[in-house]
mmCIF file of C-alpha atoms and ligand atoms in Angstrom:
data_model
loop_
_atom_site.group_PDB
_atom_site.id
_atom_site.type_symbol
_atom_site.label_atom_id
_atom_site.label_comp_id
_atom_site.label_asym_id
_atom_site.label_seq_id
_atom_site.Cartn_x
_atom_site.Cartn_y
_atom_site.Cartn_z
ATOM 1 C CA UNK A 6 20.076 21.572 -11.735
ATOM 2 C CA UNK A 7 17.117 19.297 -12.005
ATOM 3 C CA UNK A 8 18.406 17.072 -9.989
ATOM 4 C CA UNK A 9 19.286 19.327 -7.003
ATOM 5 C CA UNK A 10 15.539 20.035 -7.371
ATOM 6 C CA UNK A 11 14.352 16.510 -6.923
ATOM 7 C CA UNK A 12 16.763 16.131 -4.083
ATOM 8 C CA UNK A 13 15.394 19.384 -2.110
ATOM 9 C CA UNK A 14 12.158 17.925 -2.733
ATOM 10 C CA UNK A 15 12.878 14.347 -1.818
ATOM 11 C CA UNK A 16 15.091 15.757 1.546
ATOM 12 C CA UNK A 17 12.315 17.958 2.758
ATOM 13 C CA UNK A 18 9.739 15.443 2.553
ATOM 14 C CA UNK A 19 11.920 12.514 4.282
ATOM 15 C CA UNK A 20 12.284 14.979 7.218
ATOM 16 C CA UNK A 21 8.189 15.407 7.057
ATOM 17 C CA UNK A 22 8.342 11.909 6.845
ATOM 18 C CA UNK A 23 10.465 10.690 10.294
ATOM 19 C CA UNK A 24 8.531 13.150 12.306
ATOM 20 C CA UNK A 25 5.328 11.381 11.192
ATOM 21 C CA UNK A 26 6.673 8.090 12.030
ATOM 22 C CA UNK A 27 8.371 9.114 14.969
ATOM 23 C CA UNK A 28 4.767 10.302 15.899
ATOM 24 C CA UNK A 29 3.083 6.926 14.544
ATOM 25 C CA UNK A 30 5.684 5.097 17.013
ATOM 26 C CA UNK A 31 4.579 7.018 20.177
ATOM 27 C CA UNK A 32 1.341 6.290 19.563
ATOM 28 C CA UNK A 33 1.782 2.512 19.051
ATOM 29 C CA UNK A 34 -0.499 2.984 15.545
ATOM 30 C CA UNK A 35 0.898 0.550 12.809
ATOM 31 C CA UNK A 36 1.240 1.811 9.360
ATOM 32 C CA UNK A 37 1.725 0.336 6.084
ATOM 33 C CA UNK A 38 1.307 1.947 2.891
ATOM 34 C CA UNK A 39 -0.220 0.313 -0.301
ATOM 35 C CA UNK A 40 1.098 0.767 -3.553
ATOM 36 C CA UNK A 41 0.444 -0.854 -6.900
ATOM 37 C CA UNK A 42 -0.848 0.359 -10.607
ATOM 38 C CA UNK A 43 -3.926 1.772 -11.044
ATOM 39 C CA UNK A 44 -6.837 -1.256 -11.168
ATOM 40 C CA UNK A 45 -4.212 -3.786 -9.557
ATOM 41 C CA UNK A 46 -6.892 -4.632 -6.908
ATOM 42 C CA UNK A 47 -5.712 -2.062 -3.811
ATOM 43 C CA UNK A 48 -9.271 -1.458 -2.866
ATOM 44 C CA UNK A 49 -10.198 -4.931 -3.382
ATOM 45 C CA UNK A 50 -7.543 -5.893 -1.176
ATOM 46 C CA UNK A 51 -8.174 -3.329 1.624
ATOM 47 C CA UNK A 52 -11.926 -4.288 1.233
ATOM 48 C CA UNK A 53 -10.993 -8.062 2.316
ATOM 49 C CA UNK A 54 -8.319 -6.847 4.693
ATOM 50 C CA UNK A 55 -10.644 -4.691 6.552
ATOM 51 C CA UNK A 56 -13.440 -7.129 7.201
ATOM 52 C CA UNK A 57 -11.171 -9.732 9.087
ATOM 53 C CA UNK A 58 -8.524 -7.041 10.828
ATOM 54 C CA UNK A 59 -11.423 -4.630 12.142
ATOM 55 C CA UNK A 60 -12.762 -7.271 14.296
ATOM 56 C CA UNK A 61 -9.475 -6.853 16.314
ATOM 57 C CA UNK A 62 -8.416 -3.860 15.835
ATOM 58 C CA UNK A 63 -9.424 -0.047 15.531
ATOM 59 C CA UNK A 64 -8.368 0.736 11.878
ATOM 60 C CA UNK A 65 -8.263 4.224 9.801
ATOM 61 C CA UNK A 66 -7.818 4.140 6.037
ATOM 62 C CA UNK A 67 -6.413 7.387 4.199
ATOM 63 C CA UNK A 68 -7.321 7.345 0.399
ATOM 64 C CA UNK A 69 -5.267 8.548 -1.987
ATOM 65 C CA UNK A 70 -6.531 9.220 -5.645
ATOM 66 C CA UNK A 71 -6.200 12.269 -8.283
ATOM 67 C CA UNK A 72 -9.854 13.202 -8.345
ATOM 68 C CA UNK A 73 -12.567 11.096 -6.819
ATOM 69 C CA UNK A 74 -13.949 9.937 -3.439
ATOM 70 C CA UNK A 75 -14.984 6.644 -5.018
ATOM 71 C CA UNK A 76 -12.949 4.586 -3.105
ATOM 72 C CA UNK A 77 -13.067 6.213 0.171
ATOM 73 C CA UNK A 78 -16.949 5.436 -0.324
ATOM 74 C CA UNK A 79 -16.195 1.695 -0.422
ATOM 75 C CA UNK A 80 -14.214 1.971 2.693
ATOM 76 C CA UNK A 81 -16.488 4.135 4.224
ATOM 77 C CA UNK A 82 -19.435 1.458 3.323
ATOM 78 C CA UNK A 83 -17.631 -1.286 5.681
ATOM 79 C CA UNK A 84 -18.061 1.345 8.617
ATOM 80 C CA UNK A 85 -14.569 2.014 8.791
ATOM 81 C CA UNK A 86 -13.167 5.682 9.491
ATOM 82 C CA UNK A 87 -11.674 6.928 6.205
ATOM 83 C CA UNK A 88 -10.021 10.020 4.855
ATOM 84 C CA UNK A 89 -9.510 10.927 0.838
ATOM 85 C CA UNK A 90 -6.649 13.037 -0.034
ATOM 86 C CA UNK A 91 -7.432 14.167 -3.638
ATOM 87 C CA UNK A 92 -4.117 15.244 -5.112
ATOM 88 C CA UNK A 93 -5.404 16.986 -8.231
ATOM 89 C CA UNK A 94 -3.603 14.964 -10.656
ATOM 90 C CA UNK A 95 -0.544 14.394 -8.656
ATOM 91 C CA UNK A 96 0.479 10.945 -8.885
ATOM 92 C CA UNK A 97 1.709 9.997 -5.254
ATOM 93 C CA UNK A 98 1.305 11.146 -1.970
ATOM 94 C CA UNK A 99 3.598 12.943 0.013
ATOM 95 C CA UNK A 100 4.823 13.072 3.835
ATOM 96 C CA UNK A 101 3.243 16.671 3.829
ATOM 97 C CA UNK A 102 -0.766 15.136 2.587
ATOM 98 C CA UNK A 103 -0.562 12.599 5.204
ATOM 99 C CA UNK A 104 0.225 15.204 7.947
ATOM 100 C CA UNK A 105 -2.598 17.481 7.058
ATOM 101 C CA UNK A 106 -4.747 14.393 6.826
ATOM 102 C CA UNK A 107 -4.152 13.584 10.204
ATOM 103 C CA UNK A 108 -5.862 16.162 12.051
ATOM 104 C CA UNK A 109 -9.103 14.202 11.225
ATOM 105 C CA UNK A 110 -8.625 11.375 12.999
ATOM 106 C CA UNK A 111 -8.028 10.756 16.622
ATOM 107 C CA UNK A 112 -4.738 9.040 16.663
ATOM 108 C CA UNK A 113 -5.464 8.011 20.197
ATOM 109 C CA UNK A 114 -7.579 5.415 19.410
ATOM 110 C CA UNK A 115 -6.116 3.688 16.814
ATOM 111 C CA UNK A 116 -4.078 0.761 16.395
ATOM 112 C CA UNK A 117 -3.192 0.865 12.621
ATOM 113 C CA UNK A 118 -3.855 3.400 9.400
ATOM 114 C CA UNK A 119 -3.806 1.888 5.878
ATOM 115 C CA UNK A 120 -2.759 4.250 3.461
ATOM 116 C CA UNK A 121 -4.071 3.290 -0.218
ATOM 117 C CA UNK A 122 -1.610 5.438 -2.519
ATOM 118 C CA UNK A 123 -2.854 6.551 -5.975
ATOM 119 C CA UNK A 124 -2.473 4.060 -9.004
ATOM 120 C CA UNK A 125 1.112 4.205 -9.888
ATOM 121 C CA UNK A 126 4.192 2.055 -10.354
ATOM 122 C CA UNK A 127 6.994 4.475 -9.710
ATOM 123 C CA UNK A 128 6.336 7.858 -7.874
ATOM 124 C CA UNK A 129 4.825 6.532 -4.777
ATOM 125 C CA UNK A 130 7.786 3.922 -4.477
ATOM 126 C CA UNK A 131 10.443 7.763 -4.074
ATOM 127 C CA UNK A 132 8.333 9.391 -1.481
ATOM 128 C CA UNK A 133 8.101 8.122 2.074
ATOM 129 C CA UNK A 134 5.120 8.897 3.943
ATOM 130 C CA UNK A 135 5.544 7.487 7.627
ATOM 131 C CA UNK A 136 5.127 4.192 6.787
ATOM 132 C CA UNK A 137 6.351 1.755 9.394
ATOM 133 C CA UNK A 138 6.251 -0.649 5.728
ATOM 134 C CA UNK A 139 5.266 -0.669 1.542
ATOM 135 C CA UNK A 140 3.358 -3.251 0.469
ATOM 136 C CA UNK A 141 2.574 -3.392 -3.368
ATOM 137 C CA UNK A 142 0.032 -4.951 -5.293
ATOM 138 C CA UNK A 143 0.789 -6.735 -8.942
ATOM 139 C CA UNK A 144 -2.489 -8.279 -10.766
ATOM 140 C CA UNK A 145 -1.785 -11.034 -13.231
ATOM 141 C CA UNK A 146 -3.698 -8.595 -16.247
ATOM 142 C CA UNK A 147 -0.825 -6.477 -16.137
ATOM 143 C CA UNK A 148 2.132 -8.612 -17.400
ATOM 144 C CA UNK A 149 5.268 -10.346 -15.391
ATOM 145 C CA UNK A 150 7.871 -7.812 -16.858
ATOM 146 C CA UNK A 151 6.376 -5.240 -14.401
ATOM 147 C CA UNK A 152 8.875 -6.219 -11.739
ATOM 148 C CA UNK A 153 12.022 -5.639 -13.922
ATOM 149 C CA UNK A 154 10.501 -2.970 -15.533
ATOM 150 C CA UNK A 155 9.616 -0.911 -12.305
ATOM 151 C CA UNK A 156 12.278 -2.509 -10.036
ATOM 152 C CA UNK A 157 12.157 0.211 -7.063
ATOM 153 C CA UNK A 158 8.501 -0.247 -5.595
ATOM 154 C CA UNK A 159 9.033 -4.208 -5.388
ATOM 155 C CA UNK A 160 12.606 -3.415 -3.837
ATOM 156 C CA UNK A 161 11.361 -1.240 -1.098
ATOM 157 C CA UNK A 162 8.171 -3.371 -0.341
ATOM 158 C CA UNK A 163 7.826 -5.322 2.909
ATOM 159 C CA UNK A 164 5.307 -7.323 0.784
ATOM 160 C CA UNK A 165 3.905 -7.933 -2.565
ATOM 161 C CA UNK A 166 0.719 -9.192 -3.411
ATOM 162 C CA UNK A 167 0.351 -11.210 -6.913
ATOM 163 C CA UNK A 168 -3.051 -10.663 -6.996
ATOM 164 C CA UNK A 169 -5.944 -11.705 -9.398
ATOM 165 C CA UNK A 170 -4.881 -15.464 -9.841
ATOM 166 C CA UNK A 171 -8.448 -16.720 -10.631
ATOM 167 C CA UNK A 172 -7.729 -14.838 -13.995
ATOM 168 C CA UNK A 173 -4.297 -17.170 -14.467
ATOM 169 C CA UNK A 174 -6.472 -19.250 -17.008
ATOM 170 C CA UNK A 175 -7.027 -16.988 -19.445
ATOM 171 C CA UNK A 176 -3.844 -14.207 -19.494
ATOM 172 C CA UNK A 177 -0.783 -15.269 -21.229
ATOM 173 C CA UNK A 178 1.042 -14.321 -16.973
ATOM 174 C CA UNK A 179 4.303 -16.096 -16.714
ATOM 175 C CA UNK A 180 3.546 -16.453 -13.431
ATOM 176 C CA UNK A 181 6.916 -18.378 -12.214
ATOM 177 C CA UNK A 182 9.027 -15.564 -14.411
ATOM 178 C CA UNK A 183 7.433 -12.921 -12.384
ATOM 179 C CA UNK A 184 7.849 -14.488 -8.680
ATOM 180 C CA UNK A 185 11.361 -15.206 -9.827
ATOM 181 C CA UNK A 186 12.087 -11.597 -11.105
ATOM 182 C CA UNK A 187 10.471 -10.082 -7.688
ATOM 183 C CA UNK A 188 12.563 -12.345 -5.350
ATOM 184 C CA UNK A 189 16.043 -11.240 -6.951
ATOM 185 C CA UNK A 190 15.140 -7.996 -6.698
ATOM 186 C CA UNK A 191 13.782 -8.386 -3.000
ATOM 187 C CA UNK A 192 15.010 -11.318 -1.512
ATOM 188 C CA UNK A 193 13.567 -11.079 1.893
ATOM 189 C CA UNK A 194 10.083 -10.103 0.939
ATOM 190 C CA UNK A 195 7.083 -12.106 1.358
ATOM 191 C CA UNK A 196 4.974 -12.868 -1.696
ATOM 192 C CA UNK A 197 1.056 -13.858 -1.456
ATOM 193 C CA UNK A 198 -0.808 -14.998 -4.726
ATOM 194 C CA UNK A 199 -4.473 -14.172 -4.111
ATOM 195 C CA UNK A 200 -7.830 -13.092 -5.746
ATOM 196 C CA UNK A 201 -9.518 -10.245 -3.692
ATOM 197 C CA UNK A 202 -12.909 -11.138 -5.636
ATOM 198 C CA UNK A 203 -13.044 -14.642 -5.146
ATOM 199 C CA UNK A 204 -11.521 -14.696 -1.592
ATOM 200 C CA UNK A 205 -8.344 -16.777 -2.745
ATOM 201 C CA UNK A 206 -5.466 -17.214 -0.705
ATOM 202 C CA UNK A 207 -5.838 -14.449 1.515
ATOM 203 C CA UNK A 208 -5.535 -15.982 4.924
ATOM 204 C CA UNK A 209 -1.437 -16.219 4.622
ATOM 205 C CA UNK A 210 -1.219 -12.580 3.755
ATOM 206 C CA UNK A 211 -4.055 -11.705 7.243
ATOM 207 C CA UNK A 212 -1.996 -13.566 9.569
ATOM 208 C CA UNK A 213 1.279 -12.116 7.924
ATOM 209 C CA UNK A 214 -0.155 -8.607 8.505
ATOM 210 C CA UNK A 215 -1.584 -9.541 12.333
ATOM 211 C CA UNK A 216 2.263 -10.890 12.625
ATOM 212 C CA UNK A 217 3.772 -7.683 11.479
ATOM 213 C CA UNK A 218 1.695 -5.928 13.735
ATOM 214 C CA UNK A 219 2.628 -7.963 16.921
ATOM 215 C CA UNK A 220 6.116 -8.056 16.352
ATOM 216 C CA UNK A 221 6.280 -4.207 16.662
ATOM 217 C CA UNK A 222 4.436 -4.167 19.395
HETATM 218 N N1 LIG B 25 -10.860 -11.070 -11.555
HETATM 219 C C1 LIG B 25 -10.452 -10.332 -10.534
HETATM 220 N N2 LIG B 25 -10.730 -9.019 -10.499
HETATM 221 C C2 LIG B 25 -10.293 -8.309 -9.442
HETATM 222 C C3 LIG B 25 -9.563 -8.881 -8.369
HETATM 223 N N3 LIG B 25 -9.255 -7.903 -7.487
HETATM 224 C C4 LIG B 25 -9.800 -6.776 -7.976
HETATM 225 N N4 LIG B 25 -10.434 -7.014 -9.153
HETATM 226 C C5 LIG B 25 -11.157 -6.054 -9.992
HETATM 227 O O1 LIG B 25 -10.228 -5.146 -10.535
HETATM 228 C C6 LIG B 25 -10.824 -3.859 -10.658
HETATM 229 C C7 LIG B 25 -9.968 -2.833 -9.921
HETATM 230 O O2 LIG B 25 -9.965 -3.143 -8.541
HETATM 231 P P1 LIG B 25 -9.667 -2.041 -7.434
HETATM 232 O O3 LIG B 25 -9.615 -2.746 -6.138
HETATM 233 O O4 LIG B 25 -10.598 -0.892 -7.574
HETATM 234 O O5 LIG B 25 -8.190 -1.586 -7.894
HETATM 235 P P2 LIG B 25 -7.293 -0.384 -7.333
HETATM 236 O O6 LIG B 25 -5.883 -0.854 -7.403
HETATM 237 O O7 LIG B 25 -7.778 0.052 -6.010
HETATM 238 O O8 LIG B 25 -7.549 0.746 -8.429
HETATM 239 P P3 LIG B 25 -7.172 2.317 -8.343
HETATM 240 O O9 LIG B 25 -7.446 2.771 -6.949
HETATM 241 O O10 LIG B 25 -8.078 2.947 -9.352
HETATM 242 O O11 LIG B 25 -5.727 2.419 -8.719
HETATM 243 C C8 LIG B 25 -12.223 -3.970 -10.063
HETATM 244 O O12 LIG B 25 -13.136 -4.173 -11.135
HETATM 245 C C9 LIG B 25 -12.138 -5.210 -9.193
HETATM 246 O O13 LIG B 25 -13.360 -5.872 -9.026
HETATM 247 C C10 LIG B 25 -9.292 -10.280 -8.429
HETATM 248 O O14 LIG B 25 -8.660 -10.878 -7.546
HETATM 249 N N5 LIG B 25 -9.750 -10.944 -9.533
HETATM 250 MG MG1 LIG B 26 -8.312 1.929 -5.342
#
């Protein structure tokens, strides 16, 4: 019975989900959607994405976190357009959020929306949102049995980020165990090993990103 449940819920918001993208499409507006575990550096990483892809292209973020607005203020400080979705302890967003979310911005004059998802490992890798791709962030701090451990998100992601690398020095990160766990379970996926604080390694994943985006195109 519980599962029948889950399945209603998953099926309805899949079908949310197309017409968003289906909507994204006809608009031309790139979307990728950023998952990782809470503190893994997804702010960070917009932060750093934002200054170099806004000086080519008209960007929105949407925010999700359970309570606060405190990283939609960060985005918000860089002058980009920015929307939070609070989900009052929920711990993912859904096809249904992003819709209503949508009516604040003017869809007609953007070129891509980065969607932060809330600080979680698992939920956000069941629920499509529209995404035209997942990209997930892993920091070094949190151990290299997360890939094997949480095997879906890095399946499903276009991209994953091993971020926080400057910190390699002093975790005990088996850093090769990790890169080798999250290419069997996503061949095809590009990795990037970066630090969003000390500016590390990012320009691989910005021109990945500006590739994605002109290929689709
Ligand atoms: N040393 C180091 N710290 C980092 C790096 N990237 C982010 N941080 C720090 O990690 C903490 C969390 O970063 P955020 O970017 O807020 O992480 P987040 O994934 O957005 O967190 P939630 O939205 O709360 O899930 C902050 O104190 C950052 O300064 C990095 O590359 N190296
Ligand atoms: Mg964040």
């Amino acid at each position: 019975m519980q599962v029948e449940v889950k399945t209603n819920v998953l099926a309805k918001n899949d079908a949310i989900a197309d017409t968003l993208r289906q909507r994204f499409e006809e608009k031309n507006i790139f979307v990728f959607n950023l998952m990782g575990s809470p503190g893994a550096g997804k702010t960070s990483l917009l932060e750093a994405t934002l200054q170099d892809l806004s000086k080519d292209y008209n960007i929105a973020v949407i925010e999700g976190d359970l309570f606060t607005n405190q990283d939609a203020e960060r985005i918000h400080a860089l002058g980009v357009p920015v929307i939070q979705i609070n989900t009052v302890g929920g711990c993912h967003l859904d096809a249904h959020m992003i819709e209503d979310a949508l009516e604040e911005l003017d869809l007609d004059a953007l070129d891509m929306i980065i969607i932060e998802n809330v600080g979680n490992l698992v939920c956000p890798a069941e629920f499509e949102i529209g995404e035209a791709m997942k990209v997930t962030v892993l920091s070094v701090t949190e151990g290299e049995d997360k890939p094997l451990k949480y095997p879906l998100i890095f399946k499903e992601s276009k991209a994953v980020l091993l971020n926080k690398i400057d910190l390699l020095p002093y975790v005990p990160f088996n850093r090769e165990q990790a890169l080798k766990d999250i290419n069997n379970l996503n061949p095809t996926g590009a990795v990037f090993e970066v630090s969003c604080t000390a500016k590390d390694g990012l320009a691989p994943w910005l021109a990945w990103v500006r590739e994605q985006m002109e290929n689709r195109r």
